[in-house]
GROMACS .gro file of C-alpha atoms in nm:
model
  491
    1MET     CA    1 -11.236 -11.987   3.241
    2ARG     CA    2 -11.476 -12.139   3.492
    3ASP     CA    3 -11.679 -11.812   3.498
    4LEU     CA    4 -11.683 -11.807   3.116
    5HIS     CA    5 -11.810 -12.164   3.108
    6LYS     CA    6 -12.083 -12.079   3.359
    7SER     CA    7 -12.197 -11.777   3.153
    8GLU     CA    8 -12.211 -11.992   2.837
    9VAL     CA    9 -12.434 -12.244   3.014
   10LEU     CA   10 -12.658 -11.966   3.146
   11GLY     CA   11 -12.669 -11.806   2.803
   12SER     CA   12 -12.770 -12.129   2.634
   13LYS     CA   13 -13.040 -12.188   2.896
   14ARG     CA   14 -13.188 -11.849   2.817
   15GLY     CA   15 -13.181 -11.930   2.445
   16LEU     CA   16 -12.916 -11.665   2.375
   17MET     CA   17 -12.690 -11.914   2.200
   18SER     CA   18 -12.951 -12.047   1.959
   19TRP     CA   19 -12.809 -11.835   1.672
   20ARG     CA   20 -12.511 -12.069   1.644
   21PRO     CA   21 -12.542 -12.285   1.328
   22GLN     CA   22 -12.587 -12.660   1.370
   23TYR     CA   23 -12.314 -12.830   1.166
   24ARG     CA   24 -12.408 -13.161   1.011
   25SER     CA   25 -12.179 -13.402   0.843
   26SER     CA   26 -12.301 -13.412   0.484
   27LYS     CA   27 -12.112 -13.487   0.165
   28PHE     CA   28 -12.320 -13.217  -0.008
   29ARG     CA   29 -12.251 -12.939   0.242
   30ASN     CA   30 -12.003 -12.771   0.007
   31VAL     CA   31 -12.185 -12.818  -0.324
   32TYR     CA   32 -12.137 -12.504  -0.534
   33GLY     CA   33 -12.289 -12.369  -0.855
   34LYS     CA   34 -12.063 -12.290  -1.149
   35ALA     CA   35 -12.199 -12.085  -1.441
   36ALA     CA   36 -12.063 -12.171  -1.786
   37SER     CA   37 -11.831 -11.925  -1.961
   38ARG     CA   38 -11.986 -11.706  -2.232
   39GLU     CA   39 -11.863 -11.927  -2.521
   40HIS     CA   40 -12.038 -12.229  -2.364
   41CYS     CA   41 -12.373 -12.043  -2.343
   42PHE     CA   42 -12.638 -12.017  -2.614
   43ASP     CA   43 -12.663 -11.654  -2.726
   44GLY     CA   44 -12.892 -11.445  -2.948
   45ILE     CA   45 -13.212 -11.640  -2.872
   46PRO     CA   46 -13.544 -11.449  -2.885
   47ILE     CA   47 -13.686 -11.615  -2.570
   48THR     CA   48 -14.067 -11.598  -2.550
   49LYS     CA   49 -14.217 -11.307  -2.355
   50ASN     CA   50 -14.524 -11.514  -2.267
   51VAL     CA   51 -14.618 -11.474  -1.899
   52HIS     CA   52 -14.750 -11.832  -1.860
   53ASP     CA   53 -14.581 -11.988  -1.553
   54ASN     CA   54 -14.367 -12.252  -1.722
   55HIS     CA   55 -14.000 -12.308  -1.798
   56PHE     CA   56 -14.028 -12.270  -2.180
   57CYS     CA   57 -13.718 -12.490  -2.198
   58ALA     CA   58 -13.644 -12.862  -2.219
   59VAL     CA   59 -13.307 -13.034  -2.237
   60ASN     CA   60 -13.168 -13.386  -2.274
   61ALA     CA   61 -12.826 -13.537  -2.343
   62ARG     CA   62 -12.845 -13.437  -2.713
   63PHE     CA   63 -13.062 -13.128  -2.761
   64LEU     CA   64 -13.173 -12.803  -2.602
   65ALA     CA   65 -13.525 -12.680  -2.689
   66ILE     CA   66 -13.642 -12.323  -2.614
   67VAL     CA   67 -13.981 -12.160  -2.682
   68THR     CA   68 -13.921 -11.840  -2.881
   69GLU     CA   69 -14.102 -11.515  -2.948
   70SER     CA   70 -14.268 -11.544  -3.288
   71ALA     CA   71 -14.525 -11.353  -3.491
   72GLY     CA   72 -14.833 -11.558  -3.581
   73GLY     CA   73 -14.848 -11.909  -3.437
   74GLY     CA   74 -14.601 -12.058  -3.193
   75SER     CA   75 -14.252 -12.193  -3.239
   76PHE     CA   76 -13.950 -12.330  -3.055
   77LEU     CA   77 -13.583 -12.380  -3.133
   78VAL     CA   78 -13.404 -12.715  -3.109
   79ILE     CA   79 -13.026 -12.680  -3.084
   80PRO     CA   80 -12.771 -12.964  -3.059
   81LEU     CA   81 -12.592 -12.927  -2.722
   82GLU     CA   82 -12.247 -12.896  -2.878
   83GLN     CA   83 -12.359 -12.600  -3.092
   84THR     CA   84 -12.292 -12.331  -2.830
   85GLY     CA   85 -12.225 -11.963  -2.895
   86ARG     CA   86 -12.430 -11.721  -3.103
   87ILE     CA   87 -12.740 -11.861  -3.275
   88GLU     CA   88 -12.822 -11.697  -3.610
   89PRO     CA   89 -13.154 -11.504  -3.631
   90ASN     CA   90 -13.269 -11.725  -3.924
   91TYR     CA   91 -13.189 -12.051  -3.739
   92PRO     CA   92 -13.458 -12.311  -3.830
   93LYS     CA   93 -13.752 -12.352  -3.592
   94VAL     CA   94 -14.025 -12.602  -3.510
   95CYS     CA   95 -14.323 -12.388  -3.607
   96GLY     CA   96 -14.639 -12.588  -3.676
   97HIS     CA   97 -14.866 -12.459  -3.397
   98GLN     CA   98 -15.130 -12.193  -3.471
   99GLY     CA   99 -15.105 -12.043  -3.121
  100ASN     CA  100 -14.833 -11.973  -2.863
  101VAL     CA  101 -14.643 -12.280  -2.741
  102LEU     CA  102 -14.695 -12.312  -2.362
  103ASP     CA  103 -14.493 -12.624  -2.271
  104ILE     CA  104 -14.235 -12.861  -2.426
  105LYS     CA  105 -14.098 -13.192  -2.292
  106TRP     CA  106 -13.849 -13.444  -2.437
  107ASN     CA  107 -13.947 -13.810  -2.445
  108PRO     CA  108 -13.734 -13.971  -2.168
  109PHE     CA  109 -13.680 -14.288  -2.377
  110ILE     CA  110 -13.642 -14.157  -2.734
  111GLU     CA  111 -13.404 -13.862  -2.732
  112ASN     CA  112 -13.509 -13.705  -3.063
  113VAL     CA  113 -13.884 -13.702  -2.988
  114ILE     CA  114 -14.040 -13.396  -2.819
  115ALA     CA  115 -14.398 -13.311  -2.719
  116SER     CA  116 -14.537 -12.957  -2.730
  117CYS     CA  117 -14.871 -12.804  -2.633
  118SER     CA  118 -15.023 -12.474  -2.731
  119GLU     CA  119 -15.297 -12.215  -2.707
  120ASP     CA  120 -15.437 -12.369  -3.029
  121THR     CA  121 -15.579 -12.655  -2.809
  122SER     CA  122 -15.349 -12.917  -2.965
  123VAL     CA  123 -15.067 -13.138  -2.839
  124ARG     CA  124 -14.808 -13.229  -3.103
  125ILE     CA  125 -14.530 -13.484  -3.123
  126TRP     CA  126 -14.219 -13.393  -3.325
  127GLU     CA  127 -13.932 -13.611  -3.444
  128ILE     CA  128 -13.608 -13.411  -3.467
  129PRO     CA  129 -13.366 -13.535  -3.738
  130GLU     CA  130 -13.015 -13.657  -3.646
  131GLY     CA  131 -12.788 -13.355  -3.600
  132GLY     CA  132 -13.074 -13.107  -3.554
  133LEU     CA  133 -13.291 -12.905  -3.792
  134LYS     CA  134 -13.165 -12.792  -4.134
  135ARG     CA  135 -13.492 -12.611  -4.225
  136ASN     CA  136 -13.812 -12.505  -4.050
  137MET     CA  137 -14.023 -12.800  -3.934
  138THR     CA  138 -14.398 -12.747  -3.978
  139GLU     CA  139 -14.526 -13.107  -3.992
  140ALA     CA  140 -14.561 -13.293  -3.662
  141VAL     CA  141 -14.549 -13.673  -3.668
  142LEU     CA  142 -14.865 -13.672  -3.454
  143GLU     CA  143 -15.131 -13.408  -3.378
  144LEU     CA  144 -15.347 -13.478  -3.074
  145TYR     CA  145 -15.683 -13.300  -3.041
  146GLY     CA  146 -15.900 -13.360  -2.736
  147HIS     CA  147 -15.893 -13.044  -2.525
  148SER     CA  148 -16.158 -12.777  -2.580
  149ARG     CA  149 -15.936 -12.493  -2.456
  150ARG     CA  150 -15.564 -12.414  -2.461
  151VAL     CA  151 -15.326 -12.679  -2.326
  152GLY     CA  152 -15.085 -12.556  -2.058
  153LEU     CA  153 -14.889 -12.867  -1.950
  154VAL     CA  154 -14.751 -13.187  -2.101
  155GLU     CA  155 -14.576 -13.462  -1.902
  156TRP     CA  156 -14.436 -13.801  -2.011
  157HIS     CA  157 -14.494 -14.105  -1.792
  158PRO     CA  158 -14.164 -14.181  -1.610
  159THR     CA  159 -14.146 -14.559  -1.669
  160THR     CA  160 -14.376 -14.633  -1.965
  161ASN     CA  161 -14.294 -14.566  -2.327
  162ASN     CA  162 -14.541 -14.360  -2.535
  163ILE     CA  163 -14.778 -14.257  -2.254
  164LEU     CA  164 -14.825 -13.880  -2.241
  165PHE     CA  165 -15.032 -13.663  -2.005
  166SER     CA  166 -15.170 -13.322  -2.101
  167ALA     CA  167 -15.354 -13.066  -1.885
  168GLY     CA  168 -15.575 -12.800  -2.042
  169TYR     CA  169 -15.757 -12.484  -1.942
  170ASP     CA  170 -16.075 -12.694  -1.973
  171TYR     CA  171 -15.970 -12.830  -1.626
  172LYS     CA  172 -15.912 -13.179  -1.769
  173VAL     CA  173 -15.609 -13.409  -1.778
  174LEU     CA  174 -15.596 -13.639  -2.081
  175ILE     CA  175 -15.383 -13.954  -2.098
  176TRP     CA  176 -15.267 -14.032  -2.453
  177ASN     CA  177 -15.146 -14.366  -2.583
  178LEU     CA  178 -14.912 -14.265  -2.866
  179ASP     CA  179 -14.901 -14.622  -3.001
  180ASN     CA  180 -15.241 -14.547  -3.152
  181GLY     CA  181 -15.252 -14.168  -3.108
  182GLU     CA  182 -15.573 -14.180  -2.902
  183PRO     CA  183 -15.670 -14.049  -2.556
  184VAL     CA  184 -15.732 -14.347  -2.328
  185LYS     CA  185 -15.847 -14.164  -2.015
  186MET     CA  186 -15.983 -13.828  -1.905
  187ILE     CA  187 -15.924 -13.716  -1.544
  188ASP     CA  188 -16.203 -13.473  -1.462
  189CYS     CA  189 -16.177 -13.395  -1.087
  190HIS     CA  190 -16.037 -13.040  -1.100
  191THR     CA  191 -16.258 -12.732  -1.070
  192ASP     CA  192 -16.006 -12.478  -1.203
  193VAL     CA  193 -15.684 -12.450  -1.405
  194ILE     CA  194 -15.426 -12.722  -1.328
  195LEU     CA  195 -15.091 -12.562  -1.237
  196CYS     CA  196 -14.855 -12.859  -1.202
  197LEU     CA  197 -14.826 -13.237  -1.255
  198SER     CA  198 -14.573 -13.461  -1.078
  199PHE     CA  199 -14.525 -13.841  -1.078
  200ASN     CA  200 -14.383 -14.065  -0.811
  201THR     CA  201 -14.085 -14.287  -0.904
  202ASP     CA  202 -14.277 -14.571  -1.074
  203GLY     CA  203 -14.556 -14.350  -1.213
  204SER     CA  204 -14.831 -14.523  -1.012
  205LEU     CA  205 -14.933 -14.192  -0.848
  206LEU     CA  206 -14.987 -13.844  -0.987
  207ALA     CA  207 -14.985 -13.528  -0.774
  208THR     CA  208 -15.151 -13.210  -0.902
  209THR     CA  209 -15.184 -12.851  -0.785
  210CYS     CA  210 -15.474 -12.642  -0.902
  211LYS     CA  211 -15.596 -12.282  -0.897
  212ASP     CA  212 -15.879 -12.402  -0.671
  213LYS     CA  213 -15.608 -12.405  -0.394
  214LYS     CA  214 -15.614 -12.784  -0.363
  215LEU     CA  215 -15.332 -13.037  -0.367
  216ARG     CA  216 -15.442 -13.379  -0.492
  217VAL     CA  217 -15.283 -13.723  -0.511
  218LEU     CA  218 -15.449 -13.936  -0.783
  219GLU     CA  219 -15.436 -14.287  -0.918
  220PRO     CA  220 -15.384 -14.188  -1.284
  221ARG     CA  221 -15.536 -14.492  -1.457
  222SER     CA  222 -15.870 -14.469  -1.276
  223GLY     CA  223 -15.860 -14.090  -1.212
  224ARG     CA  224 -15.955 -14.162  -0.849
  225VAL     CA  225 -15.852 -13.895  -0.595
  226LEU     CA  226 -15.670 -14.078  -0.311
  227GLN     CA  227 -15.582 -13.771  -0.102
  228GLU     CA  228 -15.681 -13.407  -0.116
  229ALA     CA  229 -15.559 -13.104   0.080
  230SER     CA  230 -15.741 -12.773   0.094
  231CYS     CA  231 -15.455 -12.531   0.140
  232LYS     CA  232 -15.606 -12.223   0.304
  233ASN     CA  233 -15.289 -12.101   0.478
  234HIS     CA  234 -15.050 -12.224   0.208
  235ARG     CA  235 -15.172 -12.142  -0.145
  236VAL     CA  236 -15.001 -12.415  -0.348
  237ASN     CA  237 -14.841 -12.343  -0.685
  238ARG     CA  238 -14.598 -12.626  -0.760
  239VAL     CA  239 -14.561 -12.983  -0.633
  240VAL     CA  240 -14.289 -13.244  -0.664
  241PHE     CA  241 -14.274 -13.606  -0.538
  242LEU     CA  242 -13.960 -13.661  -0.329
  243GLY     CA  243 -13.849 -13.983  -0.500
  244SER     CA  244 -13.955 -14.299  -0.314
  245THR     CA  245 -13.975 -14.131   0.032
  246LYS     CA  246 -14.359 -14.117   0.018
  247ARG     CA  247 -14.334 -13.743   0.068
  248LEU     CA  248 -14.437 -13.445  -0.141
  249LEU     CA  249 -14.300 -13.093  -0.143
  250THR     CA  250 -14.505 -12.793  -0.250
  251THR     CA  251 -14.411 -12.431  -0.307
  252GLY     CA  252 -14.668 -12.159  -0.258
  253VAL     CA  253 -14.769 -11.842  -0.082
  254SER     CA  254 -14.861 -11.795   0.284
  255ARG     CA  255 -15.160 -11.592   0.404
  256TRP     CA  256 -14.913 -11.304   0.460
  257ASN     CA  257 -14.809 -11.323   0.091
  258THR     CA  258 -14.462 -11.455   0.168
  259ARG     CA  259 -14.316 -11.740  -0.037
  260GLN     CA  260 -14.306 -12.069   0.147
  261ILE     CA  261 -14.253 -12.440   0.104
  262ALA     CA  262 -14.443 -12.724   0.271
  263LEU     CA  263 -14.358 -13.092   0.315
  264TRP     CA  264 -14.643 -13.348   0.308
  265ASP     CA  265 -14.696 -13.716   0.376
  266GLN     CA  266 -14.849 -13.852   0.053
  267GLU     CA  267 -15.081 -14.081   0.251
  268ASP     CA  268 -15.216 -13.806   0.477
  269LEU     CA  269 -15.261 -13.456   0.336
  270SER     CA  270 -15.466 -13.329   0.632
  271MET     CA  271 -15.170 -13.122   0.760
  272PRO     CA  272 -14.823 -13.049   0.622
  273LEU     CA  273 -14.533 -13.207   0.814
  274ILE     CA  274 -14.352 -12.873   0.805
  275GLU     CA  275 -14.404 -12.528   0.653
  276GLU     CA  276 -14.110 -12.297   0.601
  277GLU     CA  277 -14.110 -11.930   0.501
  278ILE     CA  278 -13.856 -11.850   0.229
  279ASP     CA  279 -13.879 -11.474   0.167
  280GLY     CA  280 -14.118 -11.192   0.086
  281LEU     CA  281 -14.058 -11.180  -0.290
  282SER     CA  282 -14.342 -11.230  -0.536
  283GLY     CA  283 -14.201 -11.456  -0.814
  284LEU     CA  284 -14.320 -11.816  -0.839
  285LEU     CA  285 -14.089 -12.071  -0.670
  286PHE     CA  286 -13.991 -12.366  -0.893
  287PRO     CA  287 -13.886 -12.680  -0.697
  288PHE     CA  288 -13.643 -12.939  -0.842
  289TYR     CA  289 -13.566 -13.263  -0.660
  290ASP     CA  290 -13.270 -13.494  -0.718
  291ALA     CA  291 -13.363 -13.837  -0.578
  292ASP     CA  292 -13.002 -13.963  -0.612
  293THR     CA  293 -12.851 -13.701  -0.378
  294HIS     CA  294 -13.174 -13.617  -0.183
  295MET     CA  295 -13.116 -13.253  -0.271
  296LEU     CA  296 -13.390 -12.998  -0.329
  297TYR     CA  297 -13.328 -12.687  -0.540
  298LEU     CA  298 -13.555 -12.381  -0.522
  299ALA     CA  299 -13.541 -12.123  -0.799
  300GLY     CA  300 -13.771 -11.823  -0.808
  301LYS     CA  301 -13.905 -11.686  -1.135
  302GLY     CA  302 -13.745 -11.343  -1.177
  303ASP     CA  303 -13.480 -11.419  -0.910
  304GLY     CA  304 -13.111 -11.460  -0.988
  305ASN     CA  305 -13.038 -11.709  -0.710
  306ILE     CA  306 -13.096 -12.083  -0.662
  307ARG     CA  307 -13.120 -12.211  -0.303
  308TYR     CA  308 -13.050 -12.573  -0.224
  309TYR     CA  309 -13.133 -12.803   0.065
  310GLU     CA  310 -13.083 -13.161   0.174
  311ILE     CA  311 -13.394 -13.364   0.253
  312GLY     CA  312 -13.374 -13.606   0.547
  313SER     CA  313 -13.608 -13.881   0.669
  314GLU     CA  314 -13.626 -13.741   1.026
  315LYS     CA  315 -13.704 -13.401   1.173
  316PRO     CA  316 -13.629 -13.126   1.082
  317TYR     CA  317 -13.651 -13.300   0.736
  318LEU     CA  318 -13.506 -12.999   0.554
  319SER     CA  319 -13.146 -12.876   0.594
  320TYR     CA  320 -13.036 -12.559   0.416
  321LEU     CA  321 -12.704 -12.605   0.235
  322MET     CA  322 -12.617 -12.297   0.031
  323GLU     CA  323 -12.723 -12.059  -0.243
  324PHE     CA  324 -12.602 -11.998  -0.597
  325ARG     CA  325 -12.616 -11.624  -0.663
  326SER     CA  326 -12.634 -11.435  -0.990
  327PRO     CA  327 -12.749 -11.080  -1.077
  328ALA     CA  328 -12.934 -11.197  -1.393
  329PRO     CA  329 -13.301 -11.291  -1.333
  330GLN     CA  330 -13.425 -11.628  -1.464
  331LYS     CA  331 -13.745 -11.672  -1.666
  332GLY     CA  332 -13.731 -12.050  -1.647
  333LEU     CA  333 -13.487 -12.341  -1.605
  334GLY     CA  334 -13.429 -12.659  -1.802
  335VAL     CA  335 -13.275 -12.958  -1.621
  336MET     CA  336 -13.033 -13.208  -1.771
  337PRO     CA  337 -13.119 -13.577  -1.708
  338LYS     CA  338 -12.862 -13.761  -1.494
  339HIS     CA  339 -12.706 -13.956  -1.781
  340GLY     CA  340 -12.613 -13.626  -1.952
  341LEU     CA  341 -12.396 -13.497  -1.663
  342ASP     CA  342 -12.017 -13.476  -1.651
  343VAL     CA  343 -11.926 -13.735  -1.385
  344SER     CA  344 -11.553 -13.661  -1.424
  345ALA     CA  345 -11.617 -13.309  -1.284
  346CYS     CA  346 -11.835 -13.445  -0.996
  347GLU     CA  347 -12.136 -13.264  -1.145
  348VAL     CA  348 -12.456 -13.374  -0.968
  349PHE     CA  349 -12.712 -13.140  -1.133
  350ARG     CA  350 -12.720 -12.901  -1.428
  351PHE     CA  351 -12.960 -12.617  -1.499
  352TYR     CA  352 -13.009 -12.429  -1.826
  353LYS     CA  353 -13.111 -12.080  -1.720
  354LEU     CA  354 -13.322 -11.857  -1.950
  355ILE     CA  355 -13.210 -11.493  -1.927
  356THR     CA  356 -13.468 -11.303  -2.136
  357LEU     CA  357 -13.304 -10.959  -2.121
  358LYS     CA  358 -12.983 -11.091  -2.281
  359GLY     CA  359 -13.142 -11.355  -2.508
  360LEU     CA  360 -12.910 -11.600  -2.335
  361ILE     CA  361 -12.929 -11.960  -2.213
  362GLU     CA  362 -12.666 -12.014  -1.942
  363PRO     CA  363 -12.574 -12.365  -1.819
  364ILE     CA  364 -12.516 -12.381  -1.440
  365SER     CA  365 -12.340 -12.692  -1.302
  366MET     CA  366 -12.385 -12.798  -0.938
  367ILE     CA  367 -12.054 -12.955  -0.835
  368VAL     CA  368 -11.943 -13.158  -0.532
  369PRO     CA  369 -11.581 -13.056  -0.462
  370ARG     CA  370 -11.359 -13.367  -0.453
  371ARG     CA  371 -10.982 -13.398  -0.474
  372SER     CA  372 -10.980 -13.743  -0.629
  373GLU     CA  373 -11.004 -13.786  -1.008
  374THR     CA  374 -11.166 -14.131  -0.983
  375TYR     CA  375 -11.539 -14.210  -1.019
  376GLN     CA  376 -11.724 -14.110  -0.700
  377GLU     CA  377 -11.956 -14.404  -0.635
  378ASP     CA  378 -12.118 -14.243  -0.328
  379ILE     CA  379 -12.256 -13.940  -0.516
  380TYR     CA  380 -12.361 -14.137  -0.827
  381PRO     CA  381 -12.588 -14.427  -0.721
  382MET     CA  382 -12.767 -14.632  -0.988
  383THR     CA  383 -13.007 -14.398  -1.170
  384PRO     CA  384 -13.294 -14.429  -1.425
  385GLY     CA  385 -13.161 -14.471  -1.781
  386THR     CA  386 -13.326 -14.445  -2.124
  387GLU     CA  387 -13.494 -14.789  -2.133
  388PRO     CA  388 -13.866 -14.797  -2.048
  389ALA     CA  389 -13.978 -15.052  -1.789
  390LEU     CA  390 -14.326 -15.099  -1.940
  391THR     CA  391 -14.522 -15.090  -2.265
  392PRO     CA  392 -14.841 -14.877  -2.282
  393ASP     CA  393 -15.061 -15.189  -2.277
  394GLU     CA  394 -14.886 -15.325  -1.966
  395TRP     CA  395 -14.925 -14.997  -1.777
  396LEU     CA  396 -15.286 -14.951  -1.885
  397SER     CA  397 -15.368 -15.304  -1.767
  398GLY     CA  398 -15.254 -15.209  -1.412
  399VAL     CA  399 -14.886 -15.312  -1.398
  400ASN     CA  400 -14.641 -15.091  -1.204
  401ARG     CA  401 -14.266 -15.129  -1.235
  402ASP     CA  402 -13.973 -14.927  -1.105
  403PRO     CA  403 -13.750 -14.753  -1.364
  404ILE     CA  404 -13.464 -14.954  -1.518
  405LEU     CA  405 -13.148 -14.829  -1.345
  406VAL     CA  406 -12.802 -14.781  -1.495
  407SER     CA  407 -12.458 -14.694  -1.360
  408LEU     CA  408 -12.290 -14.373  -1.476
  409LYS     CA  409 -11.945 -14.520  -1.414
  410GLU     CA  410 -11.850 -14.570  -1.778
  411GLY     CA  411 -11.990 -14.230  -1.879
  412TYR     CA  412 -12.334 -14.362  -1.977
  413LYS     CA  413 -12.391 -14.289  -2.345
  414LYS     CA  414 -12.605 -14.584  -2.448
  415ASN     CA  415 -12.870 -14.486  -2.702
  416SER     CA  416 -13.215 -14.633  -2.661
  417ARG     CA  417 -13.308 -14.898  -2.918
  418ILE     CA  418 -13.666 -14.769  -2.931
  419VAL     CA  419 -13.784 -14.587  -3.242
  420PHE     CA  420 -14.101 -14.378  -3.252
  421LYS     CA  421 -14.359 -14.509  -3.501
  422ALA     CA  422 -14.642 -14.264  -3.558
  423PRO     CA  423 -14.982 -14.434  -3.596
  424VAL     CA  424 -15.186 -14.363  -3.911
  425ARG     CA  425 -15.510 -14.194  -3.807
  426GLU     CA  426 -15.817 -14.044  -3.965
  427LYS     CA  427 -15.966 -13.731  -3.811
  428LYS     CA  428 -16.279 -13.834  -3.629
  429SER     CA  429 -16.464 -13.778  -3.305
  430VAL     CA  430 -16.262 -13.835  -2.986
  431VAL     CA  431 -16.470 -14.023  -2.731
  432VAL     CA  432 -16.332 -14.074  -2.377
  433ASN     CA  433 -16.540 -14.178  -2.076
  434GLY     CA  434 -16.845 -14.160  -2.305
  435PHE     CA  435 -16.794 -13.791  -2.399
  436ASP     CA  436 -16.697 -13.661  -2.740
  437LEU     CA  437 -16.411 -13.424  -2.653
  438LEU     CA  438 -16.433 -13.242  -2.986
  439GLU     CA  439 -16.802 -13.154  -2.956
  440ASN     CA  440 -16.877 -12.780  -2.958
  441VAL     CA  441 -16.797 -12.639  -2.614
  442PRO     CA  442 -16.943 -12.300  -2.512
  443PRO     CA  443 -16.679 -12.025  -2.514
  444ARG     CA  444 -16.567 -11.895  -2.174
  445THR     CA  445 -16.382 -11.575  -2.271
  446GLU     CA  446 -16.428 -11.292  -2.521
  447ASN     CA  447 -16.123 -11.412  -2.718
  448GLU     CA  448 -16.265 -11.763  -2.744
  449LEU     CA  449 -16.599 -11.619  -2.856
  450LEU     CA  450 -16.427 -11.416  -3.129
  451ARG     CA  451 -16.220 -11.717  -3.240
  452MET     CA  452 -16.533 -11.931  -3.257
  453PHE     CA  453 -16.718 -11.653  -3.447
  454PHE     CA  454 -16.442 -11.624  -3.711
  455ARG     CA  455 -16.422 -12.004  -3.741
  456GLN     CA  456 -16.797 -12.020  -3.797
  457GLN     CA  457 -16.779 -11.735  -4.053
  458ASP     CA  458 -16.515 -11.933  -4.246
  459GLU     CA  459 -16.731 -12.245  -4.225
  460ILE     CA  460 -17.041 -12.053  -4.350
  461ARG     CA  461 -16.838 -11.905  -4.639
  462ARG     CA  462 -16.709 -12.253  -4.730
  463LEU     CA  463 -17.060 -12.403  -4.717
  464LYS     CA  464 -17.202 -12.116  -4.931
  465ASP     CA  465 -16.931 -12.179  -5.193
  466GLU     CA  466 -17.011 -12.549  -5.181
  467VAL     CA  467 -17.386 -12.483  -5.225
  468SER     CA  468 -17.329 -12.245  -5.522
  469GLN     CA  469 -17.101 -12.506  -5.686
  470LYS     CA  470 -17.372 -12.769  -5.635
  471ASP     CA  471 -17.632 -12.526  -5.788
  472ILE     CA  472 -17.418 -12.489  -6.101
  473GLN     CA  473 -17.376 -12.868  -6.125
  474ILE     CA  474 -17.754 -12.920  -6.084
  475ARG     CA  475 -17.829 -12.664  -6.360
  476GLN     CA  476 -17.578 -12.833  -6.592
  477LEU     CA  477 -17.733 -13.176  -6.523
  478GLN     CA  478 -18.083 -13.037  -6.583
  479LEU     CA  479 -17.972 -12.891  -6.920
  480GLU     CA  480 -17.807 -13.219  -7.017
  481LEU     CA  481 -18.123 -13.409  -6.922
  482LYS     CA  482 -18.340 -13.167  -7.125
  483ASN     CA  483 -18.109 -13.199  -7.428
  484PHE     CA  484 -18.112 -13.577  -7.391
  485ARG     CA  485 -18.493 -13.588  -7.385
  486ASN     CA  486 -18.522 -13.351  -7.686
  487SER     CA  487 -18.263 -13.537  -7.897
  488PRO     CA  488 -18.416 -13.706  -8.213
  489LYS     CA  489 -18.293 -14.053  -8.099
  490ASN     CA  490 -18.530 -14.053  -7.803
  491ASN     CA  491 -18.836 -13.945  -8.003
   0.00000   0.00000   0.00000
């Protein structure tokens, strides 16, 4: 035994024992993923084949919305959560956009209001009737025009009602005040397409990743860049604020083309705190962070698995927990807000996985195994509810406020008292920061040039018709005038 002990010590000194796993005491060490049975999935959905890097899915405690494949224009389905099973091919759609829908997001404070953005350069706000759609919806309650090219991202402010952010392929981020339906700010610091937007807990900071390989932390109201990282070794794709820890996590690609994640201090982006290689696959890595459990989920586009980690405040910061495995590749993932989870089953996170090949949306519950049937206070701290902390005017005037927290103990089902009132607007020029956003912008691609050409042809045809109508009217008036002059009364 003594010799064995001596050899173990020698082995550890030489680093031969370093393969042994370090066990940590964590209440989330045994979290496991549980896929819903077939009858609790949503089946027969023509999920969009668009290759834009987004989730094409949004979910809240009442509805599931999925961008679908459609001929001519863009559309998405909105299905009440309880309506699982096979969805009929003629199920009503939201189909008012003239181009493909690229992103959809539910209003966090009004559960039947959803924002969508599209290749047609517009952002639209839709109000879904109680109980879901009974017929196709083509009229949005609000149409927002301000981008000169297609709009790839929309994001609601986390604590303020009716403030919406949109990012377009014109490299601009617009901030919309939906109380009056106008853009109130244009952030114009990016030199290429914006890939991702993420807010900190109170919405006082905005992090962006961009195709120009830069990670930025901005003050959204002024558009001022507070921190900027040029990621030469780590090409950033996605970014997420890690709650109130003053840290950011990015997913990207290393110089060796392996997928990796990096952890950053939001106040100093000169160097990442840590960089970690994940694997050599090529699909984009989507990060999801749960501030209540300090858990990070990584899901690769085209992968079947979801890895999850626990984030700590001290080195090594990131502790690998486990992996949910599935043979079916995911196109995107919707995430249920906390107040929509099943606390009786100790569910701490829920994904809605888009499986394009099967036309299937599969819910996946992340569950903490517990023997007790009672409410588990330690895994469900107070969490943001559906009441906004600020009005648009308060936020725009410079006020910051943390989200209003609620307890999930009683199975939180409180409906927000807020109702969306669409402002009445006339179509006119949109001036932000002294620029008219709807002025003619030179086309940047052949498609845009063709679209502009056909638009101008239509306009010329319309003007020609108008001119010929005016000619006829002028001739009629001239005849009437001649007859009037030649009438015997006037002689």
